[in-house]
XYZ file of C-alpha atoms in Angstrom:
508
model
C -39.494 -2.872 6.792
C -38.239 0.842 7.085
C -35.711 -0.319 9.718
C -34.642 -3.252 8.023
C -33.683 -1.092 4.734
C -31.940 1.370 7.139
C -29.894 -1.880 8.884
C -28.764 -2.863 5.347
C -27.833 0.319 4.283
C -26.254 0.893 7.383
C -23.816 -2.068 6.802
C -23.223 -1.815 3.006
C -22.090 1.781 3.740
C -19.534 1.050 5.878
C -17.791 -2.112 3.642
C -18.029 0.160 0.837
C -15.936 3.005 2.053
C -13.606 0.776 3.676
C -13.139 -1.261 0.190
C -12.480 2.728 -1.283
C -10.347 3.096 1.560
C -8.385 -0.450 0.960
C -7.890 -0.425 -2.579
C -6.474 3.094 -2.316
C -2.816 3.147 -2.696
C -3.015 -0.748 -2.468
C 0.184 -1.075 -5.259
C 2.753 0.517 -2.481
C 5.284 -0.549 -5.387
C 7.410 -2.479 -2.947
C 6.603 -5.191 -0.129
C 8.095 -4.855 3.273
C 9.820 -7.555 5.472
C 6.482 -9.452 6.761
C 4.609 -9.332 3.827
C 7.546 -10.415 1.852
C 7.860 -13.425 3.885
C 3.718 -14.602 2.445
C 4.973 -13.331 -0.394
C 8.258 -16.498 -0.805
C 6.172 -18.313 1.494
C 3.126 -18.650 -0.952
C 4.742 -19.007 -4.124
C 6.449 -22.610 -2.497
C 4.483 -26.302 -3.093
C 2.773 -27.393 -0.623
C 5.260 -30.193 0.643
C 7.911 -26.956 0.781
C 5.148 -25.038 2.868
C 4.629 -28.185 5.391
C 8.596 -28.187 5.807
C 9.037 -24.732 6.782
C 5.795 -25.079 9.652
C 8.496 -27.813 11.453
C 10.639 -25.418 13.116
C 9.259 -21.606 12.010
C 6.138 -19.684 11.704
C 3.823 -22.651 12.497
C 1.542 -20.004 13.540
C 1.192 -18.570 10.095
C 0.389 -22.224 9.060
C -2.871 -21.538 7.753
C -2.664 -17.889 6.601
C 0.341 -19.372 4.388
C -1.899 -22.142 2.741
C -4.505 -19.487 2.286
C -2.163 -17.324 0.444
C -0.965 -20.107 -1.845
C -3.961 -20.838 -2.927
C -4.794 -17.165 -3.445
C -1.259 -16.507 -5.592
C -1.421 -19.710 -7.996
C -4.437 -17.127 -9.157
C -2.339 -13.835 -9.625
C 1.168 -14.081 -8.412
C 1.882 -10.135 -7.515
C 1.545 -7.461 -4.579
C -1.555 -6.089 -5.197
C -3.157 -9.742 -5.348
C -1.217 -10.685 -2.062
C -2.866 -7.953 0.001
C -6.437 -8.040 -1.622
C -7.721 -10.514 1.153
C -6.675 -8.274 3.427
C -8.988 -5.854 1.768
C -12.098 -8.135 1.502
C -11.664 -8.767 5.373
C -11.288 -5.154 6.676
C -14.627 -4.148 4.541
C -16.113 -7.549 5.691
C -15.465 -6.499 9.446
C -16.656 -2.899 8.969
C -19.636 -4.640 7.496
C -20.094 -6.717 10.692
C -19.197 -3.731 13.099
C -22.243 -1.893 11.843
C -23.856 -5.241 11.517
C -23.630 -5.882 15.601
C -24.354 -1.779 16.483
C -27.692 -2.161 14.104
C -29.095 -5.101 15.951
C -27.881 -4.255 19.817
C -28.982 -0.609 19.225
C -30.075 1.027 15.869
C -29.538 1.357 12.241
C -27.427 4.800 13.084
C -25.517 3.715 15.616
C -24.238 0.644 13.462
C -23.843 3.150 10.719
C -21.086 5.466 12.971
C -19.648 2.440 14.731
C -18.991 0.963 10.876
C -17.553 3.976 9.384
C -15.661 4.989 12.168
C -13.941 1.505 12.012
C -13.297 1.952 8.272
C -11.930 5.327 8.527
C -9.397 4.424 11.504
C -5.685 4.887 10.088
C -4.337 1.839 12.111
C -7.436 -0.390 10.469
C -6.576 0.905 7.092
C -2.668 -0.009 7.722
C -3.502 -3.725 8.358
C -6.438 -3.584 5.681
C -3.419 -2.931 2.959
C -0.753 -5.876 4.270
C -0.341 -9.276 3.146
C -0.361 -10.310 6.095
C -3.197 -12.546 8.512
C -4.296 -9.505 10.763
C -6.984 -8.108 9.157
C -8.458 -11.926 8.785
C -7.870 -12.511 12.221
C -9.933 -9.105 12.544
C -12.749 -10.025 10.242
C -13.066 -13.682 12.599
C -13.877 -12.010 15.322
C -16.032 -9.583 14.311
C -18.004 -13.004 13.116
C -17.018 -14.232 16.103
C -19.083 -11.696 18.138
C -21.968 -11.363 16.023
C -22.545 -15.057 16.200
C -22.698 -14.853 19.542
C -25.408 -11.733 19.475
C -27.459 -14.580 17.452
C -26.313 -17.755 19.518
C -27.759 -15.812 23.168
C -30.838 -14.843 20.912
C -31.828 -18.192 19.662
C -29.883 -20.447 21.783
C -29.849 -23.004 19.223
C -27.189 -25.702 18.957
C -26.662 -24.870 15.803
C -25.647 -21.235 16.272
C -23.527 -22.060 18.926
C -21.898 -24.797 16.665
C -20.764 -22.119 14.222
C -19.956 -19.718 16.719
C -17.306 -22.343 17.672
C -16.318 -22.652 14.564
C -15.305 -19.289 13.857
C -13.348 -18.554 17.041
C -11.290 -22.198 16.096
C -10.528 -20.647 12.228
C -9.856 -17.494 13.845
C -7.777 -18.651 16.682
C -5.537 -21.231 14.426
C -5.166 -17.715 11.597
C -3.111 -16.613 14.757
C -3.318 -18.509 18.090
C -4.111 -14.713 20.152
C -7.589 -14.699 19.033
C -8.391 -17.143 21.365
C -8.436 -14.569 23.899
C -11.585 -14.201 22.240
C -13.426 -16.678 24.423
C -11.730 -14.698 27.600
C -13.688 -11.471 26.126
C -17.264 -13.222 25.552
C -17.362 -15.262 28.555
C -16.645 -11.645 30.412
C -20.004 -10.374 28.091
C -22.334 -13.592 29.322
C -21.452 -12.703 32.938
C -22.306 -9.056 33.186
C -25.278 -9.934 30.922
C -26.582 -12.469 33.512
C -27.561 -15.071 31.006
C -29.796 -18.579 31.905
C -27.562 -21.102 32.126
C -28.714 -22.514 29.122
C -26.554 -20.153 27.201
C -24.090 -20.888 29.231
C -24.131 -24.125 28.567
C -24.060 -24.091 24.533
C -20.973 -21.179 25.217
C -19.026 -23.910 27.364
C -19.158 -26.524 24.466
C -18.118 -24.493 21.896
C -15.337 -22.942 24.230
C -13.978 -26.118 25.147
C -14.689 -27.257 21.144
C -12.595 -24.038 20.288
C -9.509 -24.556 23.007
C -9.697 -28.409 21.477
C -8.903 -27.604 18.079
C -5.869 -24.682 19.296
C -4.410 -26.501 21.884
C -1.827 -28.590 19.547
C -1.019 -25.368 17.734
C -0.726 -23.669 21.088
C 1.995 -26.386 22.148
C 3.707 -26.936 19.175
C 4.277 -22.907 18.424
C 6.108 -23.054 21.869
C 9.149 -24.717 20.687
C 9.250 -21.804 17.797
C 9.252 -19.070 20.332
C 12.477 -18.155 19.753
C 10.804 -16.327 16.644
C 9.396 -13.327 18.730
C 12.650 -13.092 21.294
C 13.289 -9.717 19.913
C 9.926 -8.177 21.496
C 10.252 -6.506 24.858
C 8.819 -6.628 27.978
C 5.541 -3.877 27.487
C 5.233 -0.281 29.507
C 3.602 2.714 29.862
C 4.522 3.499 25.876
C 2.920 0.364 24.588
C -0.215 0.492 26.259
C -0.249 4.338 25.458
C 0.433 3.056 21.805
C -2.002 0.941 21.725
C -4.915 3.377 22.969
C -4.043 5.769 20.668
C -3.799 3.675 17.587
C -7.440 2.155 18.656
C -8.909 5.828 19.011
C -7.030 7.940 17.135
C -3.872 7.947 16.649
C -4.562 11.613 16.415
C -5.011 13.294 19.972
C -8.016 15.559 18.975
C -9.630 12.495 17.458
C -8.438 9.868 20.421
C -10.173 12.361 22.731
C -13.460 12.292 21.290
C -13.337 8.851 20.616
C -12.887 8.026 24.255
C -14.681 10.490 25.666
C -17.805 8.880 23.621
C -17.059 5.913 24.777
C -16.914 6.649 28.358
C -20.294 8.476 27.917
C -21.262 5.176 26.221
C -20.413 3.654 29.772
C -21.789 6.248 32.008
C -25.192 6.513 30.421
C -25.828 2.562 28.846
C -28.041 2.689 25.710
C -31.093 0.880 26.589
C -31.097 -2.922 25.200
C -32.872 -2.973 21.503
C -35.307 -5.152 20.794
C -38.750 -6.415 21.273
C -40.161 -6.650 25.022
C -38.856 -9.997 26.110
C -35.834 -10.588 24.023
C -32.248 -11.890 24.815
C -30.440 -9.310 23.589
C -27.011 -8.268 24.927
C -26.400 -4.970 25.908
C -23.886 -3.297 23.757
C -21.987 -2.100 26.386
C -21.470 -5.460 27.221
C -20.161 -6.796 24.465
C -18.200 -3.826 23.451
C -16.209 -3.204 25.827
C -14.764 -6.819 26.448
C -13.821 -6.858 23.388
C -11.865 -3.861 23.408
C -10.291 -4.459 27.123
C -9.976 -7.715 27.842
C -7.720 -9.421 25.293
C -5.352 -6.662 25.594
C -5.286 -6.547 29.219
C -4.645 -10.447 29.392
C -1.500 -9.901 26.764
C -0.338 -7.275 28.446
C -0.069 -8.955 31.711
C 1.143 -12.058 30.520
C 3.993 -10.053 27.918
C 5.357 -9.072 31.937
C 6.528 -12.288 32.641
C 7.128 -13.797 28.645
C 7.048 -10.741 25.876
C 4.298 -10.952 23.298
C 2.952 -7.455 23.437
C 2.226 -6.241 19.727
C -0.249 -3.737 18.874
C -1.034 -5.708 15.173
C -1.499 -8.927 17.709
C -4.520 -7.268 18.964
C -6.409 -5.263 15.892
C -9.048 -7.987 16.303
C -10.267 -6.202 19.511
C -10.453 -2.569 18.053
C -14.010 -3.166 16.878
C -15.222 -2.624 20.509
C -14.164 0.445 20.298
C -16.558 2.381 17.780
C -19.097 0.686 18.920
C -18.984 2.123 22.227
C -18.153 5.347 20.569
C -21.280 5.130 18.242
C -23.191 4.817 21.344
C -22.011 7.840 23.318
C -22.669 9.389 19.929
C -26.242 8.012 20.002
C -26.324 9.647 23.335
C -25.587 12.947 22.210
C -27.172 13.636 19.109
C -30.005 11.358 19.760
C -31.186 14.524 22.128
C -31.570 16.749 19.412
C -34.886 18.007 19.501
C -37.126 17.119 16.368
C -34.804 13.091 16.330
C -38.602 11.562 16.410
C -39.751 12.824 12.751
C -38.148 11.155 9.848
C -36.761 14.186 8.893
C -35.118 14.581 12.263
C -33.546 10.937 12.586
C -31.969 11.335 8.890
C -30.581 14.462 10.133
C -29.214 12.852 13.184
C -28.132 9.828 11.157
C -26.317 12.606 9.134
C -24.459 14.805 11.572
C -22.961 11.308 13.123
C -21.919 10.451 9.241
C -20.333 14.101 9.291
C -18.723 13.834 12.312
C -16.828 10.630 11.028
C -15.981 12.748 8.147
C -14.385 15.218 10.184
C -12.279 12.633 11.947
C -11.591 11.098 8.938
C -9.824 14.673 7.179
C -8.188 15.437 10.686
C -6.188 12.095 10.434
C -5.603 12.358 6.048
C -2.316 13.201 6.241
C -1.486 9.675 8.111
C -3.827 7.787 5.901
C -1.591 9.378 2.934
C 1.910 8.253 4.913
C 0.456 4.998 5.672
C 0.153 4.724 1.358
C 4.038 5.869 0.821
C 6.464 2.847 -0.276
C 8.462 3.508 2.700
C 5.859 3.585 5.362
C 6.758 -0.043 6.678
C 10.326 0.605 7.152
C 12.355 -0.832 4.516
C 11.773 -0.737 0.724
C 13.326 -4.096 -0.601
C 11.764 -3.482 -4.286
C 14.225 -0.142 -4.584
C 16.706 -2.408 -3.147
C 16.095 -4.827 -5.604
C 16.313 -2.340 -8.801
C 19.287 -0.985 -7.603
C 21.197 -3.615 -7.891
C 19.336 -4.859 -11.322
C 20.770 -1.450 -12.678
C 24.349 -2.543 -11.519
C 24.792 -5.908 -11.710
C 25.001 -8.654 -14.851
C 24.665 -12.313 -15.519
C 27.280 -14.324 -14.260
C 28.612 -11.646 -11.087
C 28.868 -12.993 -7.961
C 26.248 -11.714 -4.791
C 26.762 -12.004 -0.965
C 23.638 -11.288 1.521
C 24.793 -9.130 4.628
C 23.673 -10.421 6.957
C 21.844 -13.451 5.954
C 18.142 -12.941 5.765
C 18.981 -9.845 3.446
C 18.439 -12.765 0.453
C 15.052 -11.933 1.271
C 15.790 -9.425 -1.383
C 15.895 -11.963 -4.246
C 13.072 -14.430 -2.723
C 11.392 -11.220 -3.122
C 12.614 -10.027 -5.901
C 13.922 -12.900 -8.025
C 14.158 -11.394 -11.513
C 16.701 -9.073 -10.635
C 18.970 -11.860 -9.638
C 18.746 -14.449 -12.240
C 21.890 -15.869 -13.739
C 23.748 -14.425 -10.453
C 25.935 -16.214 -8.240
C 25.187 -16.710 -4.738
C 28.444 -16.557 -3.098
C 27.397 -18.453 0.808
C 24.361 -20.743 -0.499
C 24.702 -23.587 0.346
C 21.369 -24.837 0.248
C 17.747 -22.858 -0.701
C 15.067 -21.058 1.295
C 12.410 -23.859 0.005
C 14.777 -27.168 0.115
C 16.213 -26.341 3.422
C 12.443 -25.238 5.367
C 13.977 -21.790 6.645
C 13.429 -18.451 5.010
C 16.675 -17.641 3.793
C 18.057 -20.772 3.151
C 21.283 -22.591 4.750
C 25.009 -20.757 3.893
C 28.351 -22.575 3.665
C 30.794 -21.782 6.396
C 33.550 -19.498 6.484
C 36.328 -21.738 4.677
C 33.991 -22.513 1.477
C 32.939 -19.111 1.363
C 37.022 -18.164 0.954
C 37.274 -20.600 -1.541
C 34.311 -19.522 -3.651
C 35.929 -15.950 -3.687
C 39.233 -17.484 -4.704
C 37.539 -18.783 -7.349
C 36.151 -16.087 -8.968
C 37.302 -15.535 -12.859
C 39.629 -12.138 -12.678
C 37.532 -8.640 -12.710
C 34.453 -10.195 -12.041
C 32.916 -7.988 -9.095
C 31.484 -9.314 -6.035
C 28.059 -7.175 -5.222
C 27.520 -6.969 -1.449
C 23.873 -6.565 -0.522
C 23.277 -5.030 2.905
C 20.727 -4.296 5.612
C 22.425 -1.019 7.066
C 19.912 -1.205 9.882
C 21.666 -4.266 10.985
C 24.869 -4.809 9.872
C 27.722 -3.032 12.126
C 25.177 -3.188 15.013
C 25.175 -4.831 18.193
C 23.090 -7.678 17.122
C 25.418 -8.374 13.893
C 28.746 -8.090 16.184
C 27.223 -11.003 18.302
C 26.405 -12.705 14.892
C 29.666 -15.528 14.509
C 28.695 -16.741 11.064
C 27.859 -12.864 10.051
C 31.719 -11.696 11.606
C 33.436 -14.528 9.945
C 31.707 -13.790 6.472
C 32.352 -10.149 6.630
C 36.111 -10.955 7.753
C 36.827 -13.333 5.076
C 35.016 -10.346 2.384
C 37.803 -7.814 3.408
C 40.168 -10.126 3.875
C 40.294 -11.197 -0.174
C 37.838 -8.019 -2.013
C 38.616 -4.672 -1.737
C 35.350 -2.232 -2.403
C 34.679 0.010 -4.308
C 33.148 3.065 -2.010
C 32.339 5.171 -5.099
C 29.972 2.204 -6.986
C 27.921 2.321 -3.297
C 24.228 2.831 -3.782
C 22.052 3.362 -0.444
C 18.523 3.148 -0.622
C 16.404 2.813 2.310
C 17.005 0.219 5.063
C 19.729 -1.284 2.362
C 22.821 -0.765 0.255
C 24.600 -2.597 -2.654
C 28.219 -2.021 -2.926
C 31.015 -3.693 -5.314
C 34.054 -5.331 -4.165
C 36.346 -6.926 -6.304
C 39.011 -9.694 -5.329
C 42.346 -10.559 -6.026
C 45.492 -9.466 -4.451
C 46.097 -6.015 -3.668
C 47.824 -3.383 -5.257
C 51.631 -3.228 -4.609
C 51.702 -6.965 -3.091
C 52.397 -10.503 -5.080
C 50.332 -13.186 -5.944
């Protein structure tokens, strides 16, 4: 009874802090790039949704019907990330969860809170986006499988499968999953019994992602931009998993190899299939990253936020090496001992915790994810009025006003030709270079033309190879003149005024 109050404390904890730690700073006051794509994404019908999945970000399919349903509740920012929330304190809830029963109330206590406290956990755990989901599923994932080697029951193993096939179709990586588990049953030497219920659901789980997995190939073009991973990423990706501070990243691992070096007996009753933690730990945090990484050599797909899902190995390995230190402290036996144990571990998180506040505090900022198209957005709601004309430079800067909509009503898009939702793109369909000259002949005298620009892009190599982007931009100086003084930059964008007509000293 004591130890099953301590196990339940020992996962509340955890969820509760990382809820604290979610719903901090949640209203950022502007979306970025990704999460403003769920954001125009979500507030479509359903019909509009299923067009887009044809021909891009098929494998968002299912976050994006998620997040419809959630934003016909509450249609705003802070309601678009709040699953996110629920799933990071849901995972650090499991995290403990899986450290309580393969080892002990404290170690699932550490293991939780060190999850929750990790800056790169509580980045994901505050974006509208599916990572933190994908996170939470295989957490599940894993603890089902503690219970399904356990009790062998087809049951178990029936939901296990379920789980990794939600998980795996929130985004198709998590099936890597199965590569990670299968890796745990072998070092565990399990009866083939297990073995067999695993196989089922694995080849029940690769069933249901297979068409997914096929049909997202012909979208690939999608992630063209990511490169071929090095020494950086997988440096990266270590340190955002254990740190990202070095002080911090070097406890954390050197825990964890102690974890390795000196195994924490398996918990448990004499007699019981339980897994070792090692063993499930650290597949989880090695093998699905390995696997991308080696794959990404010969086809790109390396992205640290592809992998957060497997992070959760890591504090539980950590936990352990903990366990192994402080779990020598003389006096550990006597209750008073193991709540003082329980609480240096809880401290020691702490401390890790305040090392790394200044980047929980940056990762809270409105600019922290690169671009701040809100700012964007009231900028040029200061400048411009019903009826002016507005032309998106390069194209997918009318993310702006899918975003943003409010600040553009009773404007005039310039190259539309047809929307975002009627077309099934993101940024809808433009008109060629022709129309767009006779649009901008068009305009009644001394009405401005505002110019709304990505200044990350626009100038760059990638616009200069851009033929529709050169052609609009020629055509704009061609006819308008700007304004330089009416130029407002903000970050990651501008919005400048041009006005046509024919120029000063020359005829009609």
């Amino acid at each position: 009874m004591r130890r099953s109050r301590a196990a339940t404390a020992a996962v509340l904890l955890p969820a509760g802090v990382m809820t604290v730690l979610g719903l901090w700073g949640l209203d950022r006051g502007t979306v970025w790039r990704d999460e403003g794509a769920t954001l125009q994404v979500a507030r479509r019908s359903l019909p509009e949704i299923v067009r887009l999945l044809r021909d891009i970000d098929l494998v968002h399919g299912l976050y994006y019907l998620l997040m419809h349903a959630v934003m016909a509740v509450h249609d705003d920012e802070v309601t678009l990330r709040l699953p996110s929330v629920a799933a990071a304190a849901g995972t650090a809830a499991l995290v403990a969860a899986i450290g309580c029963r393969l080892a002990r109330p404290r170690v699932g206590l550490w293991a939780g809170l060190a999850y929750a406290v990790t800056p790169f956990v509580g980045h994901y755990a505050q974006e509208g986006r599916s990572y933190a989901l994908v996170a939470a599923g295989a957490a599940g994932a894993t603890w089902l499988l503690v219970r399904a080697v356990e009790e062998g029951s087809g049951l178990r193993w029936a939901g296990y499968g379920a789980v990794v096939a939600v998980t795996s179709l929130l985004h198709e990586f998590a099936i890597l999953l199965l590569a990670a588990h299968g890796l745990t049953l072998l070092v565990s030497r399990v009866p083939w019994r297990t073995w067999r219920g695993w196989l089922c659901a694995a080849l029940g789980v690769c069933a249901v992602a297979a068409p997914l997995a096929v049909l997202s190939r012909g979208q690939s073009a999608q992630v063209s931009w990511i490169r071929t991973p090095g020494y950086a990423e997988a440096k990266g990706l270590v340190l955002a998993f254990a740190g990202p501070a070095r002080l911090v990243a070097g406890v954390t691992l050197a825990l964890a190899v102690l974890a390795l070096v000196a195994p924490l007996p398996r918990s448990g009753p004499p007699g019981a299939r339980r897994l070792p933690l090692n063993a499930v730990a650290l597949p989880l945090a090695l093998v699905p990253p390995v696997l991308l990484y080696v794959a990404s050599q010969r086809t790109p797909l390396f992205l640290d936020r592809y992998l957060l899902f497997s992070l959760a190995g890591v504090p539980l390995l950590a936990a352990a090496g903990l366990e192994r230190v402080l779990g020598a402290l003389p006096g550990r036996r006597a209750q008073t001992g193991r709540r003082a144990v329980a609480g240096a571990g809880v401290v020691l998180v702490a401390a890790g915790f305040l090392w790394q506040l200044p980047q929980q505090q940056r990762e809270r900022l409105p600019g922290s994810r690169g671009d701040e198209p809100a700012a964007v957005a009231r900028a040029f709601g200061r400048l411009a009025r019903p009826g002016d004309a507005v032309l998106f430079l390069p194209h997918h800067e009318r993310r702006i006003a899918l975003f943003y909509p409010e600040e553009f009503t009773g404007l005039r898009d310039l190259t539309l030709k047809r929307s975002a939702a009627a077309s099934g793109t993101l940024y809808g369909e433009e008109v060629g270079a022709a129309e767009l000259r006779g649009r901008l002949a068009a305009l009644p005298a001394g009405r401005p033309v505002w110019v709304v620009s990505d200044t990350t892009t626009v100038g760059g190599r990638w616009f200069r190879a851009q033929r529709a982007e050169v052609a609009k931009t020629r055509v704009l100086t061609e006819l308008c003149r700007e304004r330089p003084e009416s130029a407002v930059f903000v970050r990651g964008g501008a919005v400048s005024e041009y006005h046509c007509g024919p120029r000063p000293g020359r005829g009609p």
